[in-house]
Every structure is written in structure tokens, then in C-alpha cells.
PDB file of C-alpha atoms in Angstrom:
ATOM      1  CA  MET A 596     121.731 103.525  92.977  1.00  0.00           C
ATOM      2  CA  ALA A 597     119.093 100.954  94.216  1.00  0.00           C
ATOM      3  CA  GLU A 598     115.980 100.043  92.523  1.00  0.00           C
ATOM      4  CA  VAL A 599     112.801  98.328  93.919  1.00  0.00           C
ATOM      5  CA  LYS A 600     110.472  96.668  92.061  1.00  0.00           C
ATOM      6  CA  ASN A 601     107.210  95.011  92.965  1.00  0.00           C
ATOM      7  CA  ASN A 602     107.478  91.195  92.114  1.00  0.00           C
ATOM      8  CA  VAL A 603     103.555  90.452  92.105  1.00  0.00           C
ATOM      9  CA  ASP A 604     104.265  86.687  91.141  1.00  0.00           C
ATOM     10  CA  GLU A 605     106.383  86.088  94.403  1.00  0.00           C
ATOM     11  CA  SER A 606     104.311  88.431  96.666  1.00  0.00           C
ATOM     12  CA  ARG A 607     107.479  90.667  97.613  1.00  0.00           C
ATOM     13  CA  TYR A 608     108.833  93.924  96.872  1.00  0.00           C
ATOM     14  CA  GLU A 609     112.554  93.343  96.061  1.00  0.00           C
ATOM     15  CA  ILE A 610     115.465  96.152  96.123  1.00  0.00           C
ATOM     16  CA  PHE A 611     118.170  95.687  93.933  1.00  0.00           C
ATOM     17  CA  VAL A 612     121.893  97.128  93.799  1.00  0.00           C
ATOM     18  CA  GLU A 613     123.879  97.054  90.123  1.00  0.00           C
ATOM     19  CA  GLY A 614     121.309  94.391  89.001  1.00  0.00           C
ATOM     20  CA  GLN A 615     121.429  92.113  92.165  1.00  0.00           C
ATOM     21  CA  ARG A 616     118.796  91.568  94.867  1.00  0.00           C
ATOM     22  CA  VAL A 617     119.821  92.529  97.775  1.00  0.00           C
ATOM     23  CA  GLY A 618     116.593  92.446 100.019  1.00  0.00           C
ATOM     24  CA  LEU A 619     112.938  91.870  99.939  1.00  0.00           C
ATOM     25  CA  MET A 620     109.670  92.671 101.877  1.00  0.00           C
ATOM     26  CA  THR A 621     107.224  90.224 101.793  1.00  0.00           C
ATOM     27  CA  TYR A 622     103.211  90.802 101.463  1.00  0.00           C
ATOM     28  CA  HIS A 623     100.042  89.328 100.981  1.00  0.00           C
ATOM     29  CA  VAL A 624      96.926  91.203  99.922  1.00  0.00           C
ATOM     30  CA  ASP A 625      93.819  91.118 102.491  1.00  0.00           C
ATOM     31  CA  GLY A 626      91.047  92.859 100.840  1.00  0.00           C
ATOM     32  CA  ALA A 627      91.910  96.660 100.777  1.00  0.00           C
ATOM     33  CA  THR A 628      94.828  95.865 103.069  1.00  0.00           C
ATOM     34  CA  VAL A 629      98.769  94.959 102.118  1.00  0.00           C
ATOM     35  CA  ALA A 630     100.213  92.748 105.134  1.00  0.00           C
ATOM     36  CA  ALA A 631     103.655  93.257 105.323  1.00  0.00           C
ATOM     37  CA  PRO A 632     105.144  90.095 107.593  1.00  0.00           C
ATOM     38  CA  HIS A 633     108.452  90.117 106.919  1.00  0.00           C
ATOM     39  CA  THR A 634     111.667  92.618 105.516  1.00  0.00           C
ATOM     40  CA  GLU A 635     115.290  91.625 104.974  1.00  0.00           C
ATOM     41  CA  ILE A 636     118.362  93.021 103.564  1.00  0.00           C
ATOM     42  CA  GLU A 637     121.603  90.724 102.799  1.00  0.00           C
ATOM     43  CA  PRO A 638     123.969  91.232 105.474  1.00  0.00           C
ATOM     44  CA  THR A 639     126.670  92.396 103.101  1.00  0.00           C
ATOM     45  CA  HIS A 640     124.589  95.437 102.244  1.00  0.00           C
ATOM     46  CA  GLY A 641     123.331  96.101 105.960  1.00  0.00           C
ATOM     47  CA  GLY A 642     123.687  99.542 107.271  1.00  0.00           C
ATOM     48  CA  GLN A 643     123.446 101.354 103.981  1.00  0.00           C
ATOM     49  CA  GLY A 644     119.827 102.419 104.692  1.00  0.00           C
ATOM     50  CA  LEU A 645     118.495 100.286 101.794  1.00  0.00           C
ATOM     51  CA  GLY A 646     116.091  98.675 104.477  1.00  0.00           C
ATOM     52  CA  ALA A 647     114.324 101.846 104.869  1.00  0.00           C
ATOM     53  CA  GLU A 648     114.755 102.588 100.909  1.00  0.00           C
ATOM     54  CA  LEU A 649     112.917  99.546 100.303  1.00  0.00           C
ATOM     55  CA  VAL A 650     109.852  99.905 102.934  1.00  0.00           C
ATOM     56  CA  GLU A 651     109.764 103.832 101.599  1.00  0.00           C
ATOM     57  CA  ALA A 652     109.219 102.734  98.145  1.00  0.00           C
ATOM     58  CA  ALA A 653     106.695  99.848  99.238  1.00  0.00           C
ATOM     59  CA  LEU A 654     104.826 102.184 101.057  1.00  0.00           C
ATOM     60  CA  ASP A 655     104.747 104.732  98.487  1.00  0.00           C
ATOM     61  CA  ASP A 656     103.529 101.831  96.223  1.00  0.00           C
ATOM     62  CA  ILE A 657     100.725 101.024  98.553  1.00  0.00           C
ATOM     63  CA  ARG A 658      99.542 104.369  98.733  1.00  0.00           C
ATOM     64  CA  ASP A 659      99.382 104.712  95.109  1.00  0.00           C
ATOM     65  CA  LYS A 660      97.107 102.093  95.067  1.00  0.00           C
ATOM     66  CA  GLY A 661      94.503 103.457  97.606  1.00  0.00           C
ATOM     67  CA  MET A 662      95.367 100.653 100.029  1.00  0.00           C
ATOM     68  CA  LYS A 663      96.322 100.162 103.988  1.00  0.00           C
ATOM     69  CA  VAL A 664      98.989  98.579 105.360  1.00  0.00           C
ATOM     70  CA  ARG A 665      99.176  96.053 108.454  1.00  0.00           C
ATOM     71  CA  PRO A 666     102.496  95.928 109.790  1.00  0.00           C
ATOM     72  CA  LEU A 667     103.489  92.495 110.984  1.00  0.00           C
ATOM     73  CA  CYS A 668     107.243  92.955 110.476  1.00  0.00           C
ATOM     74  CA  PRO A 669     108.888  95.041 113.280  1.00  0.00           C
ATOM     75  CA  PHE A 670     110.871  96.850 110.814  1.00  0.00           C
ATOM     76  CA  VAL A 671     108.371  98.163 108.798  1.00  0.00           C
ATOM     77  CA  SER A 672     106.288  99.017 111.869  1.00  0.00           C
ATOM     78  CA  HIS A 673     109.072 100.830 113.371  1.00  0.00           C
ATOM     79  CA  PHE A 674     109.677 102.621 109.886  1.00  0.00           C
ATOM     80  CA  ILE A 675     106.201 103.968 110.030  1.00  0.00           C
ATOM     81  CA  ALA A 676     106.613 105.190 113.721  1.00  0.00           C
ATOM     82  CA  ARG A 677     109.654 107.257 112.684  1.00  0.00           C
ATOM     83  CA  HIS A 678     107.881 108.725 109.852  1.00  0.00           C
ATOM     84  CA  PRO A 679     104.732 110.286 110.576  1.00  0.00           C
ATOM     85  CA  SER A 680     103.992 111.019 106.743  1.00  0.00           C
ATOM     86  CA  TYR A 681     103.195 107.368 106.468  1.00  0.00           C
ATOM     87  CA  GLN A 682     100.916 106.811 109.493  1.00  0.00           C
ATOM     88  CA  ASP A 683      97.748 107.452 107.471  1.00  0.00           C
ATOM     89  CA  LEU A 684      98.510 104.300 105.790  1.00  0.00           C
ATOM     90  CA  LEU A 685      98.064 102.025 108.559  1.00  0.00           C
ATOM     91  CA  GLU A 686      95.265  99.770 108.715  1.00  0.00           C
ATOM     92  CA  GLY A 687      92.156 101.265 110.647  1.00  0.00           C
ATOM     93  CA  SER A 688      93.436 104.803 110.213  1.00  0.00           C
TER      94      SER A 688
END
């Protein structure tokens, strides 16, 4: 089972499997917007849906904070495009 944590000190959401960090999504806050420039999953954990789980948890946290997202990372942008329930989070919407 994976766990996603917001590492505020490092400005990134991190996903852990069995206590080991296997991926991250970097961000920076610009006013009421969270810009997400990069997402990665360790190659040994690729293809398991962990990237989607990471981005979903990060977007849920951003929504809970009442903020918008600027998806600079293609993976985050594609995730939002495939999941209409997150399109309201897009900056400018």
C-alpha cells in the first residue's frame, strides 16, 4: 500500500511504498496557485499506477487548501485532462 506525504520543506509531494520513497511531484506556490513542474516515479516501480496515485493525492490536497494548480508537468496535465473532476482546479477556471 502506498502513502503520499506533502514534504513542505522540500516543496514536493512524495509517495512511499513500504516506507521507501519511490516517487515525487515537485511544486512551488505562487499566491493561490500551486505550480507543478515535475513528477517522477522510480523506474523499478513504474507501470504500477503510482504516478496517478501520487498526482491524485496531491490534487486532492491542493483542493482541500482552496488553491488552484498550474500543471507545468506533462504527466500532471495529462492526468487532469483524463479526469474531468479535477479540471476545476486549473488556474483560471
